[in-house]
Coordinates of C-alpha atoms in Angstrom, one line a residue:
X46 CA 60.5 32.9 -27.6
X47 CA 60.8 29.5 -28.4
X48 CA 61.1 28.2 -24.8
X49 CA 58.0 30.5 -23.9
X50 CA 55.2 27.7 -24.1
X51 CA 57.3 25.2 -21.5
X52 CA 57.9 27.8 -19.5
X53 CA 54.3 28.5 -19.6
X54 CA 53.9 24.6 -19.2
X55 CA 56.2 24.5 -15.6
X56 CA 54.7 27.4 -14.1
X57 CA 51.5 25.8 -14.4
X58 CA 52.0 22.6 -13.2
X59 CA 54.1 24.1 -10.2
X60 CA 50.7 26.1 -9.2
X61 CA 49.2 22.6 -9.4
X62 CA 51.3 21.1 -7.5
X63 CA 51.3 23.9 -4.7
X64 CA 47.5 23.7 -4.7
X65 CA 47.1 20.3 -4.1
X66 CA 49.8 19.8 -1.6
X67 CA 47.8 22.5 0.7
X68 CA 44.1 20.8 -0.3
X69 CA 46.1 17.4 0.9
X70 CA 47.3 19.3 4.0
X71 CA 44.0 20.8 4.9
X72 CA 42.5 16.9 4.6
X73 CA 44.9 15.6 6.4
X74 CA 44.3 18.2 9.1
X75 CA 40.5 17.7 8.9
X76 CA 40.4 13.7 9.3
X77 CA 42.6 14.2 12.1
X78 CA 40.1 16.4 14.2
X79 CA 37.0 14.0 12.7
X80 CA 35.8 11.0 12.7
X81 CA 33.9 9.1 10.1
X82 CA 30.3 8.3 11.0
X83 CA 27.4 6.4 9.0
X84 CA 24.1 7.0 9.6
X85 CA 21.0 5.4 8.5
X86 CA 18.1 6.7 7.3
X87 CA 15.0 5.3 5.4
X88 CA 13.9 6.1 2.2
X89 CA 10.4 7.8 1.3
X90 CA 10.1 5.7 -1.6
X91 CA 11.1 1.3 -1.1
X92 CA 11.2 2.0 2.9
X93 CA 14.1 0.7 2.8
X94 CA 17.4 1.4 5.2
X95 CA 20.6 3.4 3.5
X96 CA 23.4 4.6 5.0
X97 CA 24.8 8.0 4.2
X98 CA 28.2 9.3 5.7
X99 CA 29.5 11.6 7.9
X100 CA 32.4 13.1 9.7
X101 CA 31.9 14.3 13.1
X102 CA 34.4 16.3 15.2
X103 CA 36.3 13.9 17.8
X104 CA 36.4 16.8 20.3
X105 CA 32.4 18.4 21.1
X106 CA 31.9 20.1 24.1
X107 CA 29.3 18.3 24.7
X108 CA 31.0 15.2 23.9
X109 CA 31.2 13.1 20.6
X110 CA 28.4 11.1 21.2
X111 CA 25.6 13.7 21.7
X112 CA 26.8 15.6 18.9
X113 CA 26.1 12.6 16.7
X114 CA 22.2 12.4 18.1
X115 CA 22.0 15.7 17.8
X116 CA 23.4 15.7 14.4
X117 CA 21.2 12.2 13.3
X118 CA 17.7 14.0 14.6
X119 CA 18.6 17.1 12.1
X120 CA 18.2 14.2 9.4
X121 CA 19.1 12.9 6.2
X122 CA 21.3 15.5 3.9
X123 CA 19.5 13.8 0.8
X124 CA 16.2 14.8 0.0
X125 CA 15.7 10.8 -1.1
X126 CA 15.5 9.8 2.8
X127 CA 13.1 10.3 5.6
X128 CA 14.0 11.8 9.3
X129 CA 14.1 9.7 12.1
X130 CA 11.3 12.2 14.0
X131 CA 9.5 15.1 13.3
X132 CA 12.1 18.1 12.8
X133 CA 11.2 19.5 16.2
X134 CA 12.0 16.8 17.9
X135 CA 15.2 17.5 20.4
X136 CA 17.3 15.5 22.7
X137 CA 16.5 16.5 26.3
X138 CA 19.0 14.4 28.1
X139 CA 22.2 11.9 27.1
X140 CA 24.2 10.0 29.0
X141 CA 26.2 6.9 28.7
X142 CA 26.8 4.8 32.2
X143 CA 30.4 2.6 32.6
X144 CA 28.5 -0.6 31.6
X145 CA 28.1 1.1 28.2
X146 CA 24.0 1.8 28.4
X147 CA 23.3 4.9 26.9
X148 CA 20.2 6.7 27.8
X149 CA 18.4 9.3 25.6
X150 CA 15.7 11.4 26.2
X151 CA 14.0 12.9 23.6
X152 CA 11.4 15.4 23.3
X153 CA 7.5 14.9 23.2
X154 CA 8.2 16.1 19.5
X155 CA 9.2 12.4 19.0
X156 CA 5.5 11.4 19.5
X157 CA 4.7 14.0 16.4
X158 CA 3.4 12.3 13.0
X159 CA 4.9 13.7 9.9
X160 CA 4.9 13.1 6.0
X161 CA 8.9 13.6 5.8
X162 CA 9.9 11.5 9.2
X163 CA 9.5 7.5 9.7
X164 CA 7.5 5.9 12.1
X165 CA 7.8 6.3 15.5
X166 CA 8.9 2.5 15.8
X167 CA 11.4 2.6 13.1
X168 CA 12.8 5.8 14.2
X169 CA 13.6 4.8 17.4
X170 CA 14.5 1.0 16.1
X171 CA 17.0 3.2 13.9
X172 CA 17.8 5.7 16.3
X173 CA 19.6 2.8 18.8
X174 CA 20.6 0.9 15.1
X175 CA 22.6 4.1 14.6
X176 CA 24.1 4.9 17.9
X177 CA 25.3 1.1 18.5
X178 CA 27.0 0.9 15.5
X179 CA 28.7 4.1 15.4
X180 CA 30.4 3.4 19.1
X181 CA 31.4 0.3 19.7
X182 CA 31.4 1.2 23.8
X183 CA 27.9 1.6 23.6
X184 CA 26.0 -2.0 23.6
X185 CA 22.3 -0.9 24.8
X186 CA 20.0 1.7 24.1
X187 CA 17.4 2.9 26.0
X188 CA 15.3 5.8 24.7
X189 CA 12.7 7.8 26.8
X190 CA 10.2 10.3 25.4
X191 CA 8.9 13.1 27.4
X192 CA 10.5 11.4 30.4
X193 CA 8.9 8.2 29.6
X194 CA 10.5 4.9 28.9
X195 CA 10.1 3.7 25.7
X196 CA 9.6 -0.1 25.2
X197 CA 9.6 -2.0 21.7
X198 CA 8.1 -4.8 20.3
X199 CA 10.6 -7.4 19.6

């Protein structure tokens, strides 16, 4: 009886030790099929540009790359930022040439003004922002809305 309370005491800490030796498995096992992404967002109240993180599977069927867009133009999973583009904006087309230009084409949903998305200018300026700095084989940009190219003000 006296030996019940450490006995008590190792069973525990075995069932601790089980349990996070399979939640460091799993982990291990997740960042192995991901990748870590950061995406940037602005904020409804300053304006101002923060980055939020991500993991993205390295293996899409419809490749990494568009699975990031896609996943950007859902938005911001803080309520503190603003969308890049109105939430029915979609990407109509994606492709990224050997020279490492990538071309999007999004929707005319793009054009859309709304209270929780930014700009049209900053999302798109954040949109290429984004996508360069999340693959380093991508160097330019080049967005098109409704089958339009879209050209910024530098």
């Amino acid at each position: 009886m006296k030996n019940k309370p450490y006995y008590l005491t190792a069973v525990i800490c075995t069932v601790l030790a089980v349990v996070s030796a399979v939640i460091f498995m799993i982990s291990i096992q997740k960042k192995e099929k991901s990748t870590r992404a950061v995406m940037y967002f602005p904020s409804f109240e300053s304006g101002k540009v923060y980055a939020e993180e991500r993991f993205i599977p390295k293996e899409t069927a419809q490749g990494t790359e568009r699975f990031f867009v896609d996943d950007l133009l859902l938005g911001p999973l803080t309520n503190s930022f603003k969308k890049l583009f109105p939430g029915e904006t979609s990407v109509e087309f994606f492709t990224i040439d050997s020279s490492g230009t990538a071309y999007i084409g999004l929707s005319k949903d793009a054009l859309k003004t709304s209270d929780d998305a930014a700009d049209i200018n900053i999302g798109i300026s954040l949109l290429k922002r984004n996508i360069v700095k999340n693959f380093t084989k991508i160097n330019t940009v080049l967005v098109y809305i409704d089958g339009k190219s879209v050209y910024e003000k530098s």
